[in-house]
Amino acid sequence: MSVEYWLRGEIPQPLKATVITDVKVLGGRIKQHKKPVILLGSELYRLERIVSSDIVATIVDIANAVKADLTTSSSDVVQRLDSMGFKRYRVGFPMSVVQKLARDREYDLAIFIGFQYHYEWLLLNYLKHYAYRHLNTLSLEPYGHPNATWTMPSLPIPLWHKNLLALTEVLKT
Amino acid sequence: MSIPYSKFKMRIDELKTPLSEIRGLDLSIGYVVEEWEEPQGPTPFPSIATLRKWDHVLLNRYRPLYLPFCDLCCLCTYGKCDLSREKRGSCGLGLSDQQSRLVALVCSIGASTHVSHARELFEKLVERFSRDHPIDLGSQVRVEMPITRLVTGVKPRTLGDLEIVLDYVERQIVQTLASVHTGQEGSWIDYESKVFHLGMLDHVALEVADALQVAALDFPKADPESPLVSLGLGVVEVSKPVILVIGHNVIPAGAIVDYLERMGIRDEVEVCGLCCTAHDITRYEKKRAKIVGPMSWQLKFIRTGVPDVIVIDEQCIYTNVVEEARRIGAVVIATTDKACHGLPERSSESPEEVVEELLSGRIPGALILDHDKAAEVAVKTALKLAPTRLKLKAQLPLEDVVEYAKKCTKCRECERACPQNLPISHAMDRASRGDLVGLTDIYEKCFACNRCEYVCPRQIPVLNVILKAAGEKRSSEVFKIRVGRGPIQDTEIRAVGRDIVLGAIPGVVAFVGCANWREGAVDVPIMAREFAFRRYIVVASGCSAMAIAMYKNDEGKTPYEEFTGEFTPGGVVNVGSCVANSHIAGAVIKIANIFARLPLRANYMEVADYILNRIGAVGIAWGAMSQKAAAIASGFWRLGVPVIVGPHGIKYRRMLLGDGERDEAWFLYDAKTGDKVYGGPVPEHLFYAAESRGEAMIMAAKLCIRPADTPQGRAIKLTNYISLYKKFYGYDKLPQDLHLLIRTESDIPITYKDEVVRFLREVNWRERPSISDPTLLEEVVRKRLKVMK
């Protein structure tokens, strides 16, 4: 399963994401970028419920390690970022965020996590075609995403969670 | 004008000539439509390019943000062509053009489906009631069929008058669809203009279809107190023979009810419906017919084994329905040549012969194009079949759920096939230990597409397992819905028009469209209640109107029992089925006509410009799924009404987004002076896919803001926008685009004055004058200036 994209009905596109199975390589890719932004979806809580872990806190660790901004439209995530005292975030609706990512060239890497699969699939495809000159994209989902530049593999969620924690450690070093 | 029409009509009572003797001859040449008092407007029967200028004005402001569902084109034998990034296909088309082209194709499908439905209703109802049957939509509806008047310039008085309208729509759809052929249109903006054209045509078709059935079949006529009827999986009496009707065309279902009444056995048989036929059979019968639920409840209900006979008409039918019926020992009767489902035709056989064939199992169902005969066969078959099927109405014992769950290897193939990406494996794991909560949670969000079952390597009947685990929940689904009322009364428009235009009523929020909801049906009533409590006018149609019923407050009341059915602030108005969406568009048009006295007749651009700039209306198609939904949305865009879709709606290939930071896009004319002035980014978007319910609600409040709002109106709208934002994101927060929406200090909501003023100082906000007479059209400026001189 691991190097396959998630959806069974996936039609191969001409430009497909590179699946990165090694968290060290993944960490290296992130570190290559100077201005990363992390987009947190409103479905992060579903993953948290399955792994019984605070993934928002893990993302904050990643953001701190690579000095990334966060953006989210999830009220739950906003409340938790506030409670953690994390300031470097914006409330942003995903459509407007990707519109700005393509237009403003403020960031060079957009990292996605916690979105509905198909919703992220299409946001990534917009960026793939209309923002590729200045922006790379990375999916940190447990589901391999073909329209990103790089994606984590499709994995059982507990295994994915282990990799996410390992990635955090790689980025901290 | 794309269809000329003539007023030549002659009747000869008696004519004797050397060659012949003629009596009672009616002769008409061309179309005959009675004239009306209003002078002809500038754009009767618009063809593709007639309103192109208006479309380009909109599209230069609301530009597509493309979300390609496929990076290839495979429509001709040049291909497949790789269109990724800046490549073009062999025919020269780029990725953006191709997405807009596909949207045009999708909307052609949607519009032709509606006009085909309207045509079939027209032919059947004219045959039954005559061409001269009057179009009476209620004593309080003088401006009947506002869309038809606005688009074509025709004021139909009788059913026969609708023929010219249908002919026009059909011709235009064919013309527009031709543009999708390889080597025709080559620009995204003109494809999008064609999308708008198709949407406008679709709205005309919707209006014709619903006017036909309201006028001829005596549906509720703009009645805010139409009756309450039962809705839900738990409302059907399983001890009786059950006939399930599915689809959108009410005529076969109506024939069943009529037959039962004629035989005096109406109380002996349950007639229940799914999707829009369900809406319309309750509009027809107004009392006993029941609504099972929206379209995605099809397999949820069929798999219970309850229906004995399934009668299908057209649109949104689960296309494997014959096989599903066979599994439960039921039979299918198809009633239209658009959806034959491989069934043998039995239109010419006697009903008794067909019933015998069905009962013997020699055929799984029949295609019967004579609706009265189909009704007789359905009833007779149900009466005989039901007693033999009682055992089949109780499926899958609960202990089997646990046993099946134990077979699950957690390979997650079901999840990879699930359009909702639901955590089925995890739920199965819990169920294997006797905990069914996970499966019950999934039931809420599952729309029973059955893709999970097709891929399960252990052949677990996954959908059945989910349905059985939620059995108690299913049987407790008993709700009340107000029968679709049809049009909005002119008097209701008069009462609210002024306050809507000035902004004192914060907006009209319309919940429309299909049942492809990410979180199940519950999001829709939650949103509807929130806006009703905030004194918006809430209107609903189709599957969304059903979803609103599927919620009970602390007192056990559904929103239809909790709120008034009047078109008034705090009302929750069910207009009816998909085709009744025309009454929502019709209501905003009537505000321009009745309140603002804008001429209606063939005056599309001026009215749409008025709506865009003054009438705070927004559609929320939270579960939009179909091509028809795309066409309906397109009709609203051209009319100046923004539409928000749920997360699955992102698959419509592109959004139409404004950009608040692109100042030049938000300049318009002050019609009083002719000056070009900044009007602010309102409404900000024309088509928007929200990720979550909270985002949709905040966006809906924002998209009700209009350039012409009075300071008091703008303050009321901003109060709702800010308070919804705070409700979801915290009471210490403010929307970060407020400075773009506040024109002068008078716009600032009193409730939030101090913090808003602080925010405005931080962002160096400067006042910009508000405009009382905004327009995007030079023609309107010229007209106003001429009047002033």
mmCIF file of C-alpha atoms in Angstrom, chain A residues 1-2 4-15 40-43 45-46 49-51 72-76 78-79 82 89-96 98-100 102-104 114-130 132-133 135 142-143 147 149 154-158, chain B residues 63-72 80 82-87 95-96 99 411-413 415-423 426 441 445 451 455 518-519 646-652 655 657-662 684-685 688-692 694-695 698-699 702 721 725 727-730 732-733 736:
data_model
loop_
_atom_site.group_PDB
_atom_site.id
_atom_site.type_symbol
_atom_site.label_atom_id
_atom_site.label_comp_id
_atom_site.label_asym_id
_atom_site.label_seq_id
_atom_site.Cartn_x
_atom_site.Cartn_y
_atom_site.Cartn_z
ATOM 1 C CA MET A 1 0.000 0.000 0.000
ATOM 2 C CA SER A 2 2.734 2.382 0.987
ATOM 3 C CA GLU A 4 0.404 3.849 -3.826
ATOM 4 C CA TYR A 5 -1.784 6.913 -3.780
ATOM 5 C CA TRP A 6 -4.791 6.548 -1.572
ATOM 6 C CA LEU A 7 -7.912 6.567 -3.670
ATOM 7 C CA ARG A 8 -8.617 3.311 -5.526
ATOM 8 C CA GLY A 9 -10.325 5.231 -8.318
ATOM 9 C CA GLU A 10 -7.249 7.381 -8.885
ATOM 10 C CA ILE A 11 -6.621 8.030 -12.561
ATOM 11 C CA PRO A 12 -2.913 8.501 -13.185
ATOM 12 C CA GLN A 13 -2.127 12.102 -14.012
ATOM 13 C CA PRO A 14 0.813 13.184 -16.160
ATOM 14 C CA LEU A 15 2.445 14.902 -13.185
ATOM 15 C CA LEU A 40 -4.326 22.561 8.824
ATOM 16 C CA GLY A 41 -7.650 21.144 7.725
ATOM 17 C CA SER A 42 -10.839 20.894 9.665
ATOM 18 C CA GLU A 43 -10.669 17.088 9.807
ATOM 19 C CA TYR A 45 -9.743 15.756 14.810
ATOM 20 C CA ARG A 46 -10.721 12.543 12.994
ATOM 21 C CA ARG A 49 -9.533 10.402 17.518
ATOM 22 C CA ILE A 50 -8.063 7.307 15.892
ATOM 23 C CA VAL A 51 -4.534 7.661 17.252
ATOM 24 C CA THR A 72 -6.462 27.026 9.353
ATOM 25 C CA SER A 73 -10.202 27.484 9.108
ATOM 26 C CA SER A 74 -10.942 24.963 11.854
ATOM 27 C CA SER A 75 -12.444 26.535 14.957
ATOM 28 C CA ASP A 76 -11.203 23.616 17.027
ATOM 29 C CA VAL A 78 -7.821 27.856 16.413
ATOM 30 C CA GLN A 79 -8.917 27.362 20.006
ATOM 31 C CA ASP A 82 -4.687 29.913 21.291
ATOM 32 C CA TYR A 89 -1.058 31.521 12.679
ATOM 33 C CA ARG A 90 -3.854 33.026 10.637
ATOM 34 C CA VAL A 91 -7.476 32.108 10.328
ATOM 35 C CA GLY A 92 -7.786 31.524 6.606
ATOM 36 C CA PHE A 93 -10.404 29.806 4.492
ATOM 37 C CA PRO A 94 -8.691 27.243 2.246
ATOM 38 C CA MET A 95 -10.010 28.660 -1.050
ATOM 39 C CA SER A 96 -8.723 32.125 -0.229
ATOM 40 C CA VAL A 98 -4.640 28.849 -2.095
ATOM 41 C CA GLN A 99 -5.693 31.859 -4.147
ATOM 42 C CA LYS A 100 -3.145 33.922 -2.214
ATOM 43 C CA ALA A 102 -0.630 31.342 -6.112
ATOM 44 C CA ARG A 103 -0.758 35.128 -6.276
ATOM 45 C CA ASP A 104 1.524 36.477 -3.564
ATOM 46 C CA GLY A 114 -5.943 17.282 8.168
ATOM 47 C CA PHE A 115 -8.115 17.877 5.119
ATOM 48 C CA GLN A 116 -10.823 15.822 3.526
ATOM 49 C CA TYR A 117 -9.102 13.711 0.921
ATOM 50 C CA HIS A 118 -10.837 14.975 -2.213
ATOM 51 C CA TYR A 119 -10.857 18.573 -1.045
ATOM 52 C CA GLU A 120 -7.105 18.574 -0.582
ATOM 53 C CA TRP A 121 -6.664 16.609 -3.819
ATOM 54 C CA LEU A 122 -8.190 19.499 -5.762
ATOM 55 C CA LEU A 123 -6.534 22.314 -3.834
ATOM 56 C CA LEU A 124 -3.219 20.634 -4.565
ATOM 57 C CA ASN A 125 -4.096 20.266 -8.218
ATOM 58 C CA TYR A 126 -4.790 23.979 -8.482
ATOM 59 C CA LEU A 127 -1.402 24.751 -6.996
ATOM 60 C CA LYS A 128 0.281 22.110 -9.152
ATOM 61 C CA HIS A 129 -0.834 23.825 -12.329
ATOM 62 C CA TYR A 130 -1.100 27.471 -11.398
ATOM 63 C CA TYR A 132 4.327 25.639 -9.706
ATOM 64 C CA ARG A 133 6.869 28.277 -10.630
ATOM 65 C CA LEU A 135 5.673 26.912 -4.812
ATOM 66 C CA PRO A 142 -1.841 9.308 5.996
ATOM 67 C CA TYR A 143 -3.142 9.097 2.433
ATOM 68 C CA ASN A 147 -1.192 16.160 -6.836
ATOM 69 C CA THR A 149 5.027 17.759 -5.196
ATOM 70 C CA SER A 154 -0.568 5.726 2.268
ATOM 71 C CA LEU A 155 -0.132 3.960 5.578
ATOM 72 C CA PRO A 156 -2.184 2.553 8.439
ATOM 73 C CA ILE A 157 -2.903 5.503 10.661
ATOM 74 C CA PRO A 158 -0.907 4.340 13.734
ATOM 75 C CA ARG B 63 -12.411 34.864 -12.038
ATOM 76 C CA PRO B 64 -12.283 31.086 -12.127
ATOM 77 C CA LEU B 65 -9.963 29.371 -9.707
ATOM 78 C CA TYR B 66 -9.460 26.116 -11.540
ATOM 79 C CA LEU B 67 -9.507 22.829 -9.694
ATOM 80 C CA PRO B 68 -8.996 20.315 -12.481
ATOM 81 C CA PHE B 69 -10.568 16.980 -11.751
ATOM 82 C CA CYS B 70 -8.499 15.530 -14.565
ATOM 83 C CA ASP B 71 -5.379 16.947 -16.193
ATOM 84 C CA LEU B 72 -6.114 15.287 -19.517
ATOM 85 C CA LYS B 80 -5.533 11.760 -24.783
ATOM 86 C CA ASP B 82 -1.790 16.203 -21.520
ATOM 87 C CA LEU B 83 -2.942 19.686 -20.502
ATOM 88 C CA SER B 84 -0.897 19.971 -17.351
ATOM 89 C CA ARG B 85 0.570 23.325 -16.451
ATOM 90 C CA GLU B 86 0.873 25.434 -19.585
ATOM 91 C CA LYS B 87 0.564 22.715 -22.226
ATOM 92 C CA LEU B 95 -6.234 23.394 -19.143
ATOM 93 C CA SER B 96 -8.304 26.405 -18.031
ATOM 94 C CA GLN B 99 -12.204 22.999 -17.377
ATOM 95 C CA CYS B 411 -7.232 -4.020 4.762
ATOM 96 C CA ARG B 412 -8.962 -0.619 4.333
ATOM 97 C CA GLU B 413 -9.993 -1.295 0.742
ATOM 98 C CA GLU B 415 -12.062 3.201 2.966
ATOM 99 C CA ARG B 416 -10.068 3.684 -0.199
ATOM 100 C CA ALA B 417 -13.260 3.246 -2.177
ATOM 101 C CA CYS B 418 -15.442 5.361 0.107
ATOM 102 C CA PRO B 419 -16.186 8.816 -1.323
ATOM 103 C CA GLN B 420 -16.420 10.080 2.243
ATOM 104 C CA ASN B 421 -13.203 8.326 3.314
ATOM 105 C CA LEU B 422 -15.070 7.060 6.364
ATOM 106 C CA PRO B 423 -13.084 5.052 8.947
ATOM 107 C CA HIS B 426 -11.775 1.172 12.661
ATOM 108 C CA ASP B 441 -21.481 7.156 13.496
ATOM 109 C CA LYS B 445 -22.360 10.271 7.134
ATOM 110 C CA ARG B 451 -18.746 1.177 -3.211
ATOM 111 C CA VAL B 455 -14.245 -3.930 -3.088
ATOM 112 C CA ARG B 518 -19.928 15.495 4.071
ATOM 113 C CA GLU B 519 -21.272 15.206 7.607
ATOM 114 C CA GLY B 646 -20.067 21.973 0.476
ATOM 115 C CA PRO B 647 -16.664 20.293 0.305
ATOM 116 C CA HIS B 648 -17.745 17.803 -2.357
ATOM 117 C CA GLY B 649 -18.801 20.750 -4.522
ATOM 118 C CA ILE B 650 -15.128 21.537 -5.103
ATOM 119 C CA LYS B 651 -15.338 18.789 -7.744
ATOM 120 C CA TYR B 652 -17.281 21.140 -10.010
ATOM 121 C CA MET B 655 -14.777 28.288 -8.314
ATOM 122 C CA LEU B 657 -13.750 33.961 -6.757
ATOM 123 C CA GLY B 658 -13.408 37.658 -6.338
ATOM 124 C CA ASP B 659 -10.199 39.049 -4.925
ATOM 125 C CA GLY B 660 -10.721 41.649 -2.235
ATOM 126 C CA GLU B 661 -7.213 42.919 -2.680
ATOM 127 C CA ARG B 662 -7.600 43.574 -6.411
ATOM 128 C CA GLU B 684 -16.942 38.865 -2.624
ATOM 129 C CA HIS B 685 -17.438 35.588 -4.483
ATOM 130 C CA TYR B 688 -17.333 29.103 -3.378
ATOM 131 C CA ALA B 689 -16.677 25.641 -1.901
ATOM 132 C CA ALA B 690 -16.460 25.734 1.879
ATOM 133 C CA GLU B 691 -14.544 23.098 3.778
ATOM 134 C CA SER B 692 -16.727 23.122 6.879
ATOM 135 C CA GLY B 694 -18.725 27.030 10.149
ATOM 136 C CA GLU B 695 -16.871 28.428 7.175
ATOM 137 C CA ILE B 698 -19.550 32.903 7.978
ATOM 138 C CA MET B 699 -19.185 33.128 4.218
ATOM 139 C CA LYS B 702 -20.572 37.921 4.206
ATOM 140 C CA TYR B 721 -20.790 38.386 9.969
ATOM 141 C CA TYR B 725 -16.971 34.684 13.103
ATOM 142 C CA LYS B 727 -18.902 32.156 17.519
ATOM 143 C CA PHE B 728 -16.578 29.858 15.590
ATOM 144 C CA TYR B 729 -13.168 31.382 16.219
ATOM 145 C CA GLY B 730 -13.405 33.005 19.607
ATOM 146 C CA ASP B 732 -11.553 37.948 21.060
ATOM 147 C CA LYS B 733 -11.299 37.747 17.263
ATOM 148 C CA GLN B 736 -9.436 40.357 9.088
#
